[in-house]
């Protein structure tokens, strides 16, 4: 029986599409559903060529209807791929050690509410950091503070700007997030 993943997104869904592509021919893992709280996300158009459903949900329904839907699917892993809502203790307790997130910095640096995307990369520049990277972690009740599963560093060159760092970080996300998901599902 295949292991099931549910993806939660708030943005464009590029990490979600990358994960779907990674597992599309897998005999052991399937992406069961993509859920987005962004009705305008390009994911709804971009996912059509895959055999995966994507659904919009209203944030007010997250802890009730969406929770019940996910409970019925009973996924092996809930993967946050650019999902910007705080996950409630109801989810964290029920799906203990089954919810993971990727963060575009080396946590604990630049974590917390409102810290995502270009906000982080600009802070890295403003702080004259010599390195940044990605952190994949279990989700806990505080933003970006769950147990770290994996980190990958990248060096910052003196002429890098925030948008170049963003591109480099995205490349790390695309390379490592699916691999870490696969390794978690195998263990």
Coordinates of N, CA and C in Angstrom, one line a residue:
X1 N 0.8 -1.2 0.0 CA 0.0 0.0 0.0 C 0.9 1.3 0.0
X2 N 0.5 2.2 -0.8 CA 1.3 3.4 -0.9 C 1.2 4.3 0.3
X3 N 2.3 5.0 0.6 CA 2.2 6.0 1.7 C 1.6 7.2 1.1
X4 N 0.8 7.9 1.9 CA 0.1 9.1 1.4 C 0.6 10.4 2.0
X5 N 0.7 11.4 1.1 CA 1.1 12.7 1.5 C 0.0 13.7 1.2
X6 N -0.2 14.7 2.0 CA -1.1 15.8 1.7 C -0.2 17.1 1.8
X7 N -0.3 17.9 0.8 CA 0.4 19.1 0.7 C -0.5 20.3 1.0
X8 N 0.0 21.2 1.9 CA -0.7 22.5 2.2 C 0.1 23.6 1.7
X9 N -0.6 24.5 0.9 CA 0.1 25.7 0.4 C -0.7 27.0 0.5
X10 N 0.0 28.1 0.5 CA -0.6 29.4 0.5 C -0.2 30.2 -0.7
X11 N 0.9 29.8 -1.4 CA 1.5 30.6 -2.4 C 1.2 30.1 -3.8
X12 N 2.3 30.1 -4.6 CA 2.2 29.7 -6.0 C 2.2 28.2 -6.2
X13 N 2.8 27.5 -5.2 CA 2.7 26.0 -5.3 C 3.9 25.4 -6.0
X14 N 5.0 26.2 -6.2 CA 6.2 25.6 -6.9 C 6.8 24.4 -6.2
X15 N 6.9 24.5 -4.9 CA 7.4 23.4 -4.1 C 6.5 22.2 -4.2
X16 N 5.2 22.5 -4.2 CA 4.2 21.4 -4.3 C 4.3 20.6 -5.6
X17 N 4.4 21.4 -6.7 CA 4.6 20.8 -8.1 C 5.9 20.0 -8.1
X18 N 7.0 20.5 -7.5 CA 8.2 19.8 -7.5 C 8.1 18.5 -6.7
X19 N 7.4 18.5 -5.6 CA 7.2 17.3 -4.8 C 6.3 16.3 -5.6
X20 N 5.3 16.8 -6.3 CA 4.4 15.9 -7.1 C 5.2 15.3 -8.2
X21 N 6.0 16.0 -8.9 CA 6.9 15.5 -9.9 C 7.8 14.4 -9.4
X22 N 8.4 14.7 -8.2 CA 9.4 13.7 -7.6 C 8.7 12.4 -7.4
X23 N 7.5 12.4 -6.9 CA 6.8 11.1 -6.6 C 5.9 10.6 -7.6
X24 N 5.8 11.2 -8.8 CA 4.7 10.9 -9.8 C 4.8 9.4 -10.3
X25 N 6.0 8.8 -10.3 CA 6.2 7.5 -10.8 C 6.5 6.5 -9.6
X26 N 6.3 7.0 -8.4 CA 6.7 6.1 -7.3 C 5.7 5.0 -7.0
X27 N 6.3 3.8 -6.7 CA 5.5 2.7 -6.3 C 5.1 2.7 -4.9
X28 N 5.7 3.6 -4.1 CA 5.5 3.5 -2.6 C 4.9 4.8 -2.0
X29 N 4.9 5.9 -2.8 CA 4.4 7.1 -2.2 C 3.5 7.8 -3.2
X30 N 2.4 8.4 -2.7 CA 1.5 9.2 -3.6 C 1.1 10.5 -2.9
X31 N 1.0 11.5 -3.7 CA 0.5 12.8 -3.2 C -1.1 12.7 -3.3
X32 N -1.7 12.6 -2.2 CA -3.2 12.3 -2.2 C -4.0 13.6 -2.5
X33 N -3.5 14.7 -2.1 CA -4.3 15.9 -2.2 C -3.4 17.1 -1.9
X34 N -3.7 18.2 -2.6 CA -3.1 19.5 -2.4 C -4.2 20.4 -1.9
X35 N -4.0 21.1 -0.8 CA -5.0 22.0 -0.2 C -4.4 23.4 -0.1
X36 N -5.1 24.4 -0.6 CA -4.6 25.8 -0.7 C -5.6 26.7 -0.1
X37 N -5.2 27.7 0.7 CA -6.0 28.7 1.2 C -6.0 29.9 0.3
X38 N -5.3 29.8 -0.8 CA -5.2 30.9 -1.8 C -6.0 30.5 -3.1
X39 N -7.1 31.0 -3.2 CA -8.0 30.7 -4.4 C -7.4 31.1 -5.7
X40 N -6.4 32.1 -5.7 CA -5.8 32.6 -6.9 C -4.5 31.9 -7.2
X41 N -4.1 30.9 -6.5 CA -2.8 30.2 -6.7 C -2.8 29.6 -8.0
X42 N -1.6 29.7 -8.7 CA -1.5 29.0 -10.0 C -1.5 27.5 -9.9
X43 N -1.4 27.0 -8.7 CA -1.4 25.5 -8.5 C -2.6 24.9 -9.2
X44 N -3.8 25.5 -9.1 CA -5.0 24.9 -9.7 C -4.9 24.7 -11.2
X45 N -4.2 25.6 -11.9 CA -4.0 25.4 -13.3 C -2.8 24.4 -13.5
X46 N -1.7 24.6 -12.8 CA -0.5 23.8 -13.0 C -0.6 22.4 -12.6
X47 N -1.6 22.0 -11.8 CA -1.7 20.6 -11.3 C -2.5 19.8 -12.3
X48 N -3.2 20.4 -13.3 CA -4.1 19.7 -14.1 C -3.5 18.5 -14.9
X49 N -2.2 18.6 -15.2 CA -1.6 17.6 -16.0 C -1.1 16.4 -15.1
X50 N -1.3 16.5 -13.8 CA -1.0 15.4 -12.9 C -2.3 14.8 -12.4
X51 N -2.2 13.6 -11.9 CA -3.4 12.9 -11.4 C -3.5 13.1 -9.9
X52 N -3.5 14.4 -9.6 CA -3.6 14.8 -8.2 C -4.7 15.9 -8.0
X53 N -5.5 15.8 -7.0 CA -6.5 16.8 -6.8 C -6.0 18.0 -6.0
X54 N -6.5 19.2 -6.3 CA -6.1 20.4 -5.6 C -7.5 21.0 -5.2
X55 N -7.6 21.5 -3.9 CA -8.8 22.1 -3.5 C -8.5 23.4 -2.7
X56 N -9.4 24.3 -2.9 CA -9.3 25.6 -2.1 C -10.1 25.4 -0.8
X57 N -9.6 26.0 0.3 CA -10.4 26.0 1.5 C -10.3 27.4 2.1
X58 N -11.3 27.7 2.8 CA -11.4 29.0 3.6 C -10.7 28.7 4.9
X59 N -9.9 29.7 5.3 CA -9.1 29.5 6.6 C -10.0 29.2 7.8
X60 N -11.2 29.8 7.8 CA -12.1 29.6 8.9 C -12.5 28.1 9.0
X61 N -12.4 27.3 7.9 CA -12.8 25.9 8.0 C -11.6 25.0 8.3
X62 N -10.4 25.6 8.5 CA -9.2 24.8 8.6 C -9.3 23.8 9.8
X63 N -9.6 24.2 11.0 CA -9.6 23.3 12.1 C -10.8 22.5 12.2
X64 N -11.8 22.6 11.3 CA -13.0 21.8 11.4 C -13.1 20.9 10.1
X65 N -13.7 21.5 9.0 CA -13.9 20.7 7.8 C -12.6 20.2 7.2
X66 N -11.6 21.0 7.2 CA -10.3 20.6 6.6 C -9.7 19.5 7.5
X67 N -9.7 19.7 8.8 CA -9.2 18.7 9.7 C -9.9 17.4 9.5
X68 N -11.2 17.4 9.4 CA -12.0 16.1 9.2 C -11.6 15.4 7.9
X69 N -11.5 16.2 6.8 CA -11.1 15.7 5.5 C -9.7 15.0 5.6
X70 N -8.8 15.7 6.2 CA -7.4 15.1 6.3 C -7.4 13.9 7.2
X71 N -8.2 13.9 8.3 CA -8.4 12.7 9.2 C -8.9 11.5 8.4
X72 N -9.8 11.7 7.5 CA -10.4 10.6 6.7 C -9.3 10.0 5.8
X73 N -8.5 10.9 5.2 CA -7.5 10.4 4.2 C -6.4 9.7 5.0
X74 N -6.2 10.1 6.3 CA -5.2 9.5 7.1 C -3.8 9.4 6.5
X75 N -3.2 10.6 6.2 CA -2.0 10.6 5.5 C -0.8 10.2 6.4
X76 N 0.2 9.7 5.8 CA 1.5 9.4 6.5 C 2.3 10.6 6.8
X77 N 2.0 11.6 6.0 CA 2.8 12.9 6.2 C 1.9 14.1 5.7
X78 N 1.9 15.1 6.4 CA 1.3 16.4 6.0 C 2.5 17.3 5.8
X79 N 2.6 17.8 4.5 CA 3.8 18.6 4.1 C 3.4 20.0 3.9
X80 N 3.9 21.0 4.6 CA 3.7 22.4 4.4 C 4.7 22.8 3.3
X81 N 4.2 23.3 2.2 CA 5.0 23.8 1.1 C 4.6 25.2 0.8
X82 N 5.1 26.1 1.7 CA 4.7 27.5 1.5 C 3.4 27.8 2.1
X83 N 3.0 27.1 3.2 CA 1.8 27.3 3.9 C 2.0 28.3 5.0
X84 N 1.3 29.4 5.1 CA 1.6 30.5 6.0 C 0.7 30.6 7.2
X85 N -0.2 29.7 7.4 CA -1.0 29.7 8.6 C -0.4 28.9 9.7
X86 N -0.6 29.4 10.9 CA -0.1 28.6 12.1 C -0.9 27.4 12.2
X87 N -0.3 26.3 12.5 CA -1.0 25.0 12.7 C -1.4 24.9 14.1
X88 N -2.7 24.6 14.3 CA -3.2 24.5 15.7 C -2.8 23.3 16.4
X89 N -2.9 23.4 17.8 CA -2.5 22.2 18.6 C -3.4 21.0 18.3
X90 N -4.6 21.2 17.8 CA -5.5 20.1 17.5 C -4.9 19.3 16.4
X91 N -4.3 19.9 15.4 CA -3.6 19.2 14.3 C -2.3 18.6 14.8
X92 N -1.5 19.3 15.6 CA -0.2 18.9 16.0 C -0.4 17.7 17.0
X93 N -1.4 17.7 17.8 CA -1.6 16.6 18.7 C -2.1 15.3 18.0
X94 N -3.1 15.5 17.0 CA -3.6 14.4 16.3 C -2.6 13.8 15.4
X95 N -1.9 14.6 14.6 CA -1.0 14.1 13.6 C 0.5 14.3 14.2
X96 N 0.7 13.8 15.4 CA 2.0 14.0 16.0 C 3.1 13.4 15.2
X97 N 4.2 14.2 15.0 CA 5.3 13.9 14.2 C 5.0 13.5 12.7
X98 N 3.9 14.0 12.2 CA 3.5 13.8 10.9 C 3.3 15.0 10.1
X99 N 3.6 16.2 10.6 CA 3.5 17.5 9.9 C 4.9 18.1 9.8
X100 N 5.4 18.3 8.6 CA 6.7 18.9 8.4 C 6.6 20.2 7.6
X101 N 7.6 21.1 7.8 CA 7.6 22.3 7.1 C 9.1 22.6 6.6
X102 N 9.2 23.4 5.6 CA 10.5 23.8 5.1 C 10.6 25.3 5.3
X103 N 11.7 25.8 5.8 CA 11.9 27.2 6.1 C 13.1 27.7 5.4
X104 N 13.0 28.9 4.7 CA 14.2 29.3 3.9 C 15.2 30.1 4.7
X105 N 15.7 29.5 5.8 CA 16.8 30.0 6.6 C 17.3 28.9 7.4
X106 N 18.5 29.2 8.1 CA 19.0 28.2 9.0 C 18.5 28.5 10.4
X107 N 17.3 27.8 10.7 CA 16.7 28.0 12.0 C 17.7 27.7 13.1
X108 N 17.7 28.4 14.2 CA 16.7 29.3 14.7 C 16.7 30.7 14.1
X109 N 17.7 31.0 13.3 CA 17.8 32.3 12.7 C 16.6 32.6 11.8
X110 N 16.0 33.8 11.9 CA 15.0 34.3 11.0 C 13.8 33.4 11.0
X111 N 13.4 32.9 12.1 CA 12.1 32.2 12.2 C 11.1 33.0 12.9
X112 N 9.8 32.5 12.9 CA 8.8 33.2 13.6 C 7.7 33.8 12.7
X113 N 6.7 34.4 13.3 CA 5.6 34.9 12.6 C 6.1 36.0 11.6
X114 N 5.6 36.0 10.4 CA 5.9 37.0 9.4 C 7.3 36.8 8.7
X115 N 8.0 35.8 9.1 CA 9.3 35.6 8.5 C 9.2 34.5 7.4
X116 N 9.1 35.0 6.2 CA 9.1 34.1 5.1 C 9.6 34.8 3.8
X117 N 10.0 34.1 2.8 CA 10.4 34.6 1.5 C 11.4 35.7 1.6
X118 N 11.1 36.8 0.9 CA 12.1 37.9 0.7 C 12.4 38.6 2.1
X119 N 11.4 38.6 3.0 CA 11.7 39.2 4.3 C 12.9 38.6 5.0
X120 N 13.0 37.2 4.8 CA 14.2 36.5 5.4 C 15.4 36.9 4.6
X121 N 15.4 36.8 3.3 CA 16.6 37.0 2.5 C 17.1 38.4 2.7
X122 N 16.2 39.4 2.8 CA 16.7 40.7 3.0 C 17.4 40.9 4.4
X123 N 16.8 40.2 5.4 CA 17.4 40.2 6.8 C 18.8 39.6 6.7
X124 N 19.0 38.5 5.9 CA 20.3 37.9 5.8 C 21.3 38.9 5.2
X125 N 20.9 39.6 4.2 CA 21.7 40.6 3.6 C 22.0 41.8 4.6
X126 N 21.0 42.3 5.2 CA 21.1 43.4 6.2 C 22.0 43.0 7.4
X127 N 22.1 41.7 7.7 CA 22.9 41.2 8.9 C 24.3 40.8 8.4
X128 N 24.6 41.0 7.1 CA 25.9 40.6 6.6 C 26.3 39.1 6.9
X129 N 25.3 38.3 6.9 CA 25.5 36.9 7.1 C 26.4 36.3 6.0
X130 N 27.2 35.3 6.4 CA 28.1 34.7 5.4 C 27.5 33.4 4.8
X131 N 26.4 33.0 5.5 CA 25.7 31.8 5.0 C 24.2 31.8 5.3
X132 N 23.5 31.1 4.6 CA 22.1 30.9 4.8 C 21.7 29.5 4.4
X133 N 20.5 29.2 4.1 CA 20.1 27.8 3.7 C 18.7 27.5 4.0
X134 N 18.4 26.2 4.1 CA 17.1 25.7 4.4 C 17.1 24.9 5.7
X135 N 15.9 24.8 6.3 CA 15.7 24.0 7.4 C 14.4 23.2 7.2
X136 N 14.4 21.9 7.3 CA 13.2 21.1 7.3 C 13.0 20.6 8.7
X137 N 11.8 20.9 9.2 CA 11.5 20.6 10.7 C 10.1 20.1 10.9
X138 N 9.9 19.4 12.0 CA 8.6 19.0 12.4 C 7.9 20.3 12.9
X139 N 6.6 20.3 12.7 CA 5.8 21.5 13.1 C 5.4 21.4 14.5
X140 N 5.6 22.5 15.3 CA 5.2 22.5 16.7 C 4.2 23.7 16.9
X141 N 3.8 23.9 18.1 CA 2.8 25.0 18.3 C 3.4 26.4 18.2
X142 N 4.7 26.6 18.2 CA 5.3 27.9 17.9 C 5.9 27.9 16.5
X143 N 5.7 29.0 15.8 CA 6.3 29.1 14.4 C 7.8 28.7 14.4
X144 N 8.1 27.8 13.5 CA 9.5 27.5 13.2 C 10.4 27.0 14.3
X145 N 9.7 26.4 15.3 CA 10.5 26.0 16.5 C 10.5 24.5 16.7
X146 N 9.9 23.7 15.8 CA 9.8 22.3 16.0 C 11.2 21.6 15.8
X147 N 11.3 20.4 16.1 CA 12.5 19.6 16.0 C 13.0 19.6 14.6
X148 N 14.3 19.9 14.4 CA 14.9 20.0 13.1 C 15.2 18.6 12.6
X149 N 14.8 18.4 11.4 CA 15.1 17.1 10.7 C 16.3 17.2 9.8
X150 N 16.5 18.4 9.1 CA 17.6 18.5 8.1 C 17.8 20.0 7.9
X151 N 19.1 20.3 7.7 CA 19.5 21.7 7.3 C 20.6 21.5 6.2
X152 N 20.5 22.5 5.3 CA 21.5 22.5 4.2 C 22.0 24.0 4.1
X153 N 23.3 24.2 4.2 CA 23.8 25.6 4.1 C 24.2 25.9 2.7
X154 N 24.2 27.2 2.5 CA 24.8 27.8 1.3 C 25.6 29.0 1.6
X155 N 26.7 29.2 1.0 CA 27.5 30.4 1.2 C 26.9 31.6 0.5
X156 N 27.1 32.8 1.1 CA 26.6 34.0 0.4 C 27.9 34.7 -0.1
X157 N 27.8 35.1 -1.4 CA 28.9 35.9 -2.0 C 28.6 37.4 -1.7
X158 N 29.7 38.1 -1.6 CA 29.6 39.6 -1.3 C 28.7 40.4 -2.2
X159 N 28.5 39.9 -3.4 CA 27.6 40.7 -4.4 C 26.2 40.1 -4.5
X160 N 25.9 39.1 -3.7 CA 24.5 38.5 -3.7 C 23.5 39.5 -3.2
X161 N 22.4 39.6 -3.9 CA 21.3 40.4 -3.3 C 20.2 39.4 -2.9
X162 N 19.1 40.0 -2.3 CA 18.1 39.1 -1.7 C 17.4 38.3 -2.8
X163 N 17.2 38.8 -4.0 CA 16.5 37.9 -5.0 C 17.5 36.8 -5.5
X164 N 18.8 37.0 -5.6 CA 19.7 35.9 -5.9 C 19.7 34.9 -4.8
X165 N 19.7 35.3 -3.6 CA 19.7 34.4 -2.5 C 18.4 33.6 -2.5
X166 N 17.3 34.3 -2.8 CA 16.0 33.5 -2.9 C 16.1 32.4 -4.0
X167 N 16.7 32.7 -5.1 CA 16.8 31.7 -6.2 C 17.7 30.5 -5.7
X168 N 18.8 30.8 -5.0 CA 19.7 29.8 -4.5 C 19.0 28.9 -3.5
X169 N 18.2 29.6 -2.6 CA 17.5 28.9 -1.5 C 16.4 28.0 -2.2
X170 N 15.7 28.5 -3.2 CA 14.6 27.7 -3.9 C 15.3 26.5 -4.5
X171 N 16.4 26.6 -5.1 CA 17.1 25.4 -5.7 C 17.4 24.4 -4.6
X172 N 17.8 24.8 -3.4 CA 18.0 23.9 -2.3 C 16.7 23.2 -1.9
X173 N 15.7 24.0 -1.8 CA 14.4 23.4 -1.4 C 13.9 22.4 -2.4
X174 N 14.0 22.7 -3.7 CA 13.6 21.8 -4.8 C 14.4 20.5 -4.8
X175 N 15.7 20.6 -4.4 CA 16.6 19.4 -4.4 C 16.4 18.5 -3.2
X176 N 16.2 19.2 -2.0 CA 16.2 18.4 -0.8 C 14.9 18.1 -0.2
X177 N 13.9 18.9 -0.4 CA 12.6 18.6 0.3 C 12.0 17.3 -0.1
X178 N 11.9 16.9 -1.4 CA 11.4 15.6 -1.7 C 12.2 14.5 -1.2
X179 N 13.5 14.6 -1.2 CA 14.4 13.5 -0.7 C 14.2 13.3 0.8
X180 N 14.0 14.4 1.6 CA 13.8 14.3 3.0 C 12.4 13.7 3.3
X181 N 11.4 14.1 2.5 CA 10.1 13.5 2.6 C 10.2 12.0 2.4
X182 N 10.9 11.6 1.3 CA 11.0 10.1 1.0 C 11.7 9.4 2.1
X183 N 12.8 10.0 2.7 CA 13.5 9.3 3.8 C 12.6 9.2 5.0
X184 N 11.8 10.2 5.3 CA 10.9 10.1 6.5 C 9.9 9.0 6.3
X185 N 9.4 8.8 5.0 CA 8.4 7.8 4.8 C 9.0 6.4 4.7
X186 N 10.3 6.3 4.5 CA 10.9 5.0 4.5 C 11.3 4.5 5.9
X187 N 11.4 5.5 6.8 CA 11.9 5.1 8.2 C 10.7 4.6 9.0

